Amino acid sequence: MEEIEKIEKLFILNEPTLQFAEGQDAIDPHDGLTLFGPFSLNQPSHPQSPTYIVIGTPEGVALFKRWSILMNKAAFMSQTEKHRLWPPYPGFEVAFGSKWSEKPAWAQTIDRAALIEASNRRDPHERCFAVVEMFMELFEKTKKLDYQVGVAICVIPDEVWKNCRPQSQIAEPTDDGISAKRKKSRKLGQLELFEEYNPEQYHYSPDFRRQLKARTMQYDIALQIIRESTLEKGDKNPIRGRGLTTISDRMWNLGTALYYKAGGKPWRLNSARDGVCYIGIAYKLGEAKSNSACCAAQMFLDTGDGIVFLGEDKPIYSPLKKQFTLTDDASEKLLKGVLDTYKTLDGRPLKEIFIHCRSEINPEQWQGYQKACPDNCKLVGVRVRPERNGPRLYRIGTRPILRGTFWKANEKSGYLYCSGFKPRIAAYDGWETPVPLKIDVQYGDAPIEVVAK
């Protein structure tokens, strides 16, 4: 009897369905786009032919122009037995109902030697800032364009991607760099006699991708960063042995990203409940590894739209518990700001507000959320985090655990496997033993099975 009760606590949740053009449903995005087209196909937001610009080295721009020609054609693996794992790419127009222009509306090049030299400076802040500056000079010219740019594509050498990350180490730097003492004084804004440098470089992340996206936000142009090696025609890349997926997979990934960033909506989730606002709370620790941190809320609606709201008040980080907390006033202000934005975007009466985050929601924080919650609206607080050290369900026979397996621990807690064996592709597309998400309904009344779905 005890064994039967244990088995009854295991559930297999169905894959969530996605909605495509004309209200058609499918589980897999490849199937839905190939058979029906994107969700926004007959809507005003559908880009007929996305207007895009390209910035990169001469070699990078040439690679993307060649890629644009290929993107309008079909691509598939020669081994038909692998088509279930790597579905054929039917061409941009077939998948998205929109012609991809083979020529960019505007293309600008950056001197490759100068770019590589800048990316090899010793100090991470200096080299990242110097590289981004070269792109910013060209973004400034977009202000003079007499048309609306749908997406800006930045093609970067693999050396830049490798060198311009926070933990990157340069084997043969092109300069002597500065001492730790001088860098500390620079960060504090102190100037030395005859020293010339831009103090602004220490205000940004030494990560190329993050810094470029942050600094180009002022131009209101969607950005897509692509490594040169990604645009190789073959499935095997000779550049430094980087492993690449098949070209059809890369076509799918880049095509979907570019269609979305140009204003289209490839699909929307079918399982979002009407009148429910889903809010994910995210925290980030300050660079100084102190108690300072920042907080943001990402809101998702049943329409599939979402927006990020940055909290005005900084959360408190406990190094001992490794937990973030918000005060009563800060959590109230954060949720109120999100709901004000919701009224602007949607405006329909809310039935339920669903808040989830990795950190535990303490009583003081929850009290603030309750103050901001509208009357007659249900409020639920859930903690969701990967559980690497807890109980595991291992594979049976030769197959890993099935994706969608839910282990109900009790009425308020359970373990959900969002990775694992997928029947659609007849494989497990991961490298490690699947790690479950630990779901805890901390506040409010919500069936744990509904939360897991």
Short mmCIF file of C-alpha atoms in Angstrom, two decimals, residues 45-285:
data_model
loop_
_atom_site.label_atom_id
_atom_site.label_comp_id
_atom_site.label_asym_id
_atom_site.label_seq_id
_atom_site.Cartn_x
_atom_site.Cartn_y
_atom_site.Cartn_z
CA SER A 45 2.91 43.52 -36.14
CA HIS A 46 3.95 41.05 -38.86
CA PRO A 47 7.07 42.42 -40.64
CA GLN A 48 6.58 41.93 -44.40
CA SER A 49 10.30 42.17 -45.12
CA PRO A 50 12.39 43.08 -42.07
CA THR A 51 14.60 46.12 -42.56
CA TYR A 52 18.01 45.33 -41.12
CA ILE A 53 21.51 46.80 -40.98
CA VAL A 54 24.81 44.99 -40.57
CA ILE A 55 27.92 46.18 -38.68
CA GLY A 56 31.15 44.21 -38.50
CA THR A 57 34.55 43.67 -40.03
CA PRO A 58 34.67 43.41 -43.85
CA GLU A 59 34.91 39.64 -43.45
CA GLY A 60 32.00 39.56 -41.03
CA VAL A 61 29.73 41.67 -43.25
CA ALA A 62 30.58 39.46 -46.25
CA LEU A 63 29.76 36.33 -44.22
CA PHE A 64 26.33 37.65 -43.26
CA LYS A 65 25.51 38.72 -46.83
CA ARG A 66 26.23 35.16 -47.95
CA TRP A 67 24.17 33.84 -45.02
CA SER A 68 21.21 36.05 -46.04
CA ILE A 69 21.14 34.39 -49.45
CA LEU A 70 21.19 30.94 -47.85
CA MET A 71 18.51 31.85 -45.29
CA ASN A 72 15.89 32.11 -48.04
CA LYS A 73 16.65 28.55 -49.14
CA ALA A 74 15.88 25.21 -47.56
CA ALA A 75 18.55 23.48 -45.48
CA PHE A 76 18.60 19.95 -44.11
CA MET A 77 20.92 17.20 -42.97
CA SER A 78 21.84 14.50 -45.45
CA GLN A 79 21.19 11.81 -42.79
CA THR A 80 17.41 11.56 -42.86
CA GLU A 81 17.40 9.52 -39.65
CA LYS A 82 18.47 12.69 -37.79
CA HIS A 83 15.66 14.89 -39.11
CA ARG A 84 13.59 14.23 -36.02
CA LEU A 85 16.32 15.74 -33.85
CA TRP A 86 17.38 18.40 -36.37
CA PRO A 87 14.25 19.28 -38.42
CA PRO A 88 14.79 20.59 -41.97
CA TYR A 89 14.69 24.35 -42.38
CA PRO A 90 12.17 25.28 -45.13
CA GLY A 91 13.47 28.78 -45.84
CA PHE A 92 12.67 32.10 -44.16
CA GLU A 93 9.64 32.95 -46.30
CA VAL A 94 8.02 29.52 -45.82
CA ALA A 95 8.60 29.52 -42.04
CA PHE A 96 7.74 33.15 -41.31
CA GLY A 97 5.62 34.29 -44.25
CA SER A 98 8.05 37.11 -44.89
CA LYS A 99 10.80 37.58 -47.45
CA TRP A 100 14.26 38.05 -45.97
CA SER A 101 16.15 40.65 -48.00
CA GLU A 102 19.43 39.30 -49.33
CA LYS A 103 20.98 42.77 -49.08
CA PRO A 104 21.00 44.82 -45.84
CA ALA A 105 19.50 48.29 -45.95
CA TRP A 106 22.78 49.65 -44.58
CA ALA A 107 26.15 48.02 -43.98
CA GLN A 108 29.17 49.51 -42.23
CA THR A 109 32.59 47.97 -41.63
CA ILE A 110 35.12 48.23 -38.80
CA ASP A 111 38.85 47.78 -39.30
CA ARG A 112 39.55 44.19 -38.27
CA ALA A 113 43.13 44.75 -37.11
CA ALA A 114 42.14 47.70 -34.91
CA LEU A 115 39.24 45.71 -33.44
CA ILE A 116 41.44 42.71 -32.59
CA GLU A 117 44.13 44.97 -31.13
CA ALA A 118 41.61 46.71 -28.86
CA SER A 119 40.23 43.34 -27.71
CA ASN A 120 43.72 42.30 -26.57
CA ARG A 121 44.30 45.09 -24.04
CA ARG A 122 45.24 43.89 -20.59
CA ASP A 123 42.55 45.64 -18.52
CA PRO A 124 39.08 44.08 -19.08
CA HIS A 125 37.21 47.38 -18.69
CA GLU A 126 39.52 49.19 -21.10
CA ARG A 127 39.44 46.54 -23.82
CA CYS A 128 35.67 46.01 -23.68
CA PHE A 129 34.97 49.75 -23.71
CA ALA A 130 37.40 50.31 -26.62
CA VAL A 131 35.77 47.57 -28.70
CA VAL A 132 32.22 48.79 -28.01
CA GLU A 133 33.28 52.36 -28.85
CA MET A 134 34.04 51.27 -32.42
CA PHE A 135 30.49 49.98 -32.79
CA MET A 136 28.99 53.04 -31.09
CA GLU A 137 30.59 55.36 -33.66
CA LEU A 138 28.61 53.58 -36.36
CA PHE A 139 25.39 53.39 -34.33
CA GLU A 140 25.54 57.16 -34.00
CA LYS A 141 25.25 57.38 -37.79
CA THR A 142 21.91 55.55 -37.71
CA LYS A 143 20.30 58.77 -36.48
CA LYS A 144 20.67 60.15 -40.01
CA LEU A 145 18.88 57.23 -41.68
CA ASP A 146 15.52 58.20 -43.18
CA TYR A 147 13.85 54.85 -42.43
CA GLN A 148 13.03 52.76 -39.37
CA VAL A 149 15.56 50.02 -38.67
CA GLY A 150 13.97 46.72 -37.68
CA VAL A 151 17.08 45.05 -36.28
CA ALA A 152 20.81 45.82 -36.16
CA ILE A 153 23.05 42.80 -36.71
CA CYS A 154 26.57 43.01 -35.25
CA VAL A 155 28.92 40.34 -36.56
CA ILE A 156 31.97 39.98 -34.33
CA PRO A 157 35.23 38.03 -34.71
CA ASP A 158 35.54 35.03 -32.41
CA GLU A 159 38.59 36.68 -30.81
CA VAL A 160 36.40 39.55 -29.60
CA TRP A 161 33.83 37.14 -28.16
CA LYS A 162 36.58 35.22 -26.38
CA ASN A 163 38.52 38.24 -25.02
CA CYS A 164 35.71 40.61 -24.04
CA ARG A 165 34.19 38.65 -21.19
CA PRO A 166 34.63 39.46 -17.46
CA GLN A 167 36.90 36.50 -16.64
CA SER A 168 38.90 36.48 -19.89
CA GLN A 169 42.70 36.35 -19.62
CA ILE A 170 44.85 37.78 -22.43
CA ALA A 171 47.97 35.71 -23.16
CA GLU A 172 49.79 38.42 -25.15
CA PRO A 173 48.26 41.84 -24.36
CA THR A 174 48.87 44.77 -26.70
CA ASP A 175 49.58 47.16 -23.80
CA ASP A 176 51.10 47.16 -20.30
CA GLY A 177 47.82 47.78 -18.52
CA ILE A 178 47.51 49.54 -15.16
CA SER A 179 48.13 48.49 -11.58
CA ALA A 180 45.32 47.44 -9.27
CA LYS A 181 45.93 50.56 -7.19
CA ARG A 182 45.55 52.89 -10.16
CA LYS A 183 42.45 51.08 -11.33
CA LYS A 184 40.88 51.46 -7.90
CA SER A 185 41.56 55.18 -7.91
CA ARG A 186 40.13 55.46 -11.41
CA LYS A 187 36.92 53.75 -10.34
CA LEU A 188 36.65 56.30 -7.55
CA GLY A 189 36.97 59.08 -10.14
CA GLN A 190 40.42 60.24 -9.10
CA LEU A 191 42.61 61.70 -11.87
CA GLU A 192 46.38 61.63 -12.07
CA LEU A 193 48.60 64.27 -13.66
CA PHE A 194 48.91 63.89 -17.46
CA GLU A 195 46.73 60.77 -17.37
CA GLU A 196 44.22 60.46 -20.20
CA TYR A 197 41.41 57.94 -20.03
CA ASN A 198 37.63 57.87 -20.24
CA PRO A 199 36.23 57.38 -16.72
CA GLU A 200 32.94 56.26 -18.27
CA GLN A 201 34.48 52.87 -19.08
CA TYR A 202 34.26 51.82 -15.43
CA HIS A 203 30.52 52.47 -15.32
CA TYR A 204 29.79 49.53 -17.62
CA SER A 205 30.13 45.78 -17.46
CA PRO A 206 33.39 44.41 -18.94
CA ASP A 207 31.22 42.01 -20.95
CA PHE A 208 30.95 42.95 -24.65
CA ARG A 209 27.43 41.63 -25.14
CA ARG A 210 26.00 43.31 -22.03
CA GLN A 211 27.79 46.60 -22.58
CA LEU A 212 26.86 46.91 -26.27
CA LYS A 213 23.20 46.16 -25.56
CA ALA A 214 23.12 48.63 -22.68
CA ARG A 215 24.79 51.46 -24.60
CA THR A 216 22.75 51.03 -27.79
CA MET A 217 19.38 51.16 -26.02
CA GLN A 218 19.29 54.92 -26.66
CA TYR A 219 18.84 54.27 -30.40
CA ASP A 220 15.73 52.13 -29.88
CA ILE A 221 16.93 49.46 -32.33
CA ALA A 222 16.71 45.73 -31.62
CA LEU A 223 20.16 44.15 -31.54
CA GLN A 224 21.41 40.74 -32.68
CA ILE A 225 25.06 39.80 -31.97
CA ILE A 226 26.50 36.96 -34.04
CA ARG A 227 29.94 35.37 -33.97
CA GLU A 228 31.61 35.02 -37.36
CA SER A 229 32.07 31.28 -36.89
CA THR A 230 28.30 30.84 -36.48
CA LEU A 231 27.86 31.87 -40.11
CA GLU A 232 29.98 29.06 -41.52
CA LYS A 233 28.23 27.09 -44.27
CA GLY A 234 29.33 23.65 -43.14
CA ASP A 235 28.40 21.67 -40.06
CA LYS A 236 32.06 21.46 -39.05
CA ASN A 237 33.93 24.67 -38.36
CA PRO A 238 37.69 24.77 -38.90
CA ILE A 239 38.11 27.94 -36.80
CA ARG A 240 39.81 26.84 -33.57
CA GLY A 241 37.77 23.67 -33.42
CA ARG A 242 34.51 25.28 -32.29
CA GLY A 243 31.70 22.76 -32.39
CA LEU A 244 28.65 23.86 -34.35
CA THR A 245 25.19 22.39 -34.69
CA THR A 246 23.96 21.56 -38.17
CA ILE A 247 23.32 24.54 -40.46
CA SER A 248 19.56 23.87 -40.50
CA ASP A 249 19.48 24.28 -36.71
CA ARG A 250 21.42 27.54 -36.88
CA MET A 251 19.08 28.77 -39.62
CA TRP A 252 16.07 28.03 -37.39
CA ASN A 253 17.62 29.74 -34.36
CA LEU A 254 18.79 32.89 -36.14
CA GLY A 255 15.69 33.13 -38.34
CA THR A 256 13.35 32.95 -35.35
CA ALA A 257 15.42 35.49 -33.37
CA LEU A 258 15.55 37.96 -36.26
CA TYR A 259 11.83 37.65 -37.02
CA TYR A 260 10.99 38.28 -33.36
CA LYS A 261 13.39 41.20 -32.99
CA ALA A 262 12.02 42.78 -36.17
CA GLY A 263 8.63 42.99 -34.44
CA GLY A 264 6.95 39.67 -35.26
CA LYS A 265 5.69 37.08 -32.80
CA PRO A 266 6.62 33.52 -33.89
CA TRP A 267 4.22 31.87 -31.43
CA ARG A 268 2.55 32.31 -28.09
CA LEU A 269 2.03 29.96 -25.18
CA ASN A 270 -1.38 28.37 -25.15
CA SER A 271 -1.49 27.40 -21.48
CA ALA A 272 -1.39 30.91 -19.98
CA ARG A 273 -4.63 31.46 -18.11
CA ASP A 274 -6.92 34.36 -18.98
CA GLY A 275 -6.72 37.31 -16.59
CA VAL A 276 -3.57 36.05 -14.85
CA CYS A 277 -0.45 38.19 -14.58
CA TYR A 278 2.76 36.18 -14.14
CA ILE A 279 5.58 38.10 -12.46
CA GLY A 280 9.10 36.76 -12.05
CA ILE A 281 11.29 38.54 -9.48
CA ALA A 282 15.02 38.51 -10.25
CA TYR A 283 17.94 39.75 -8.16
CA LYS A 284 21.55 40.49 -9.01
CA LEU A 285 24.42 40.99 -6.60
#
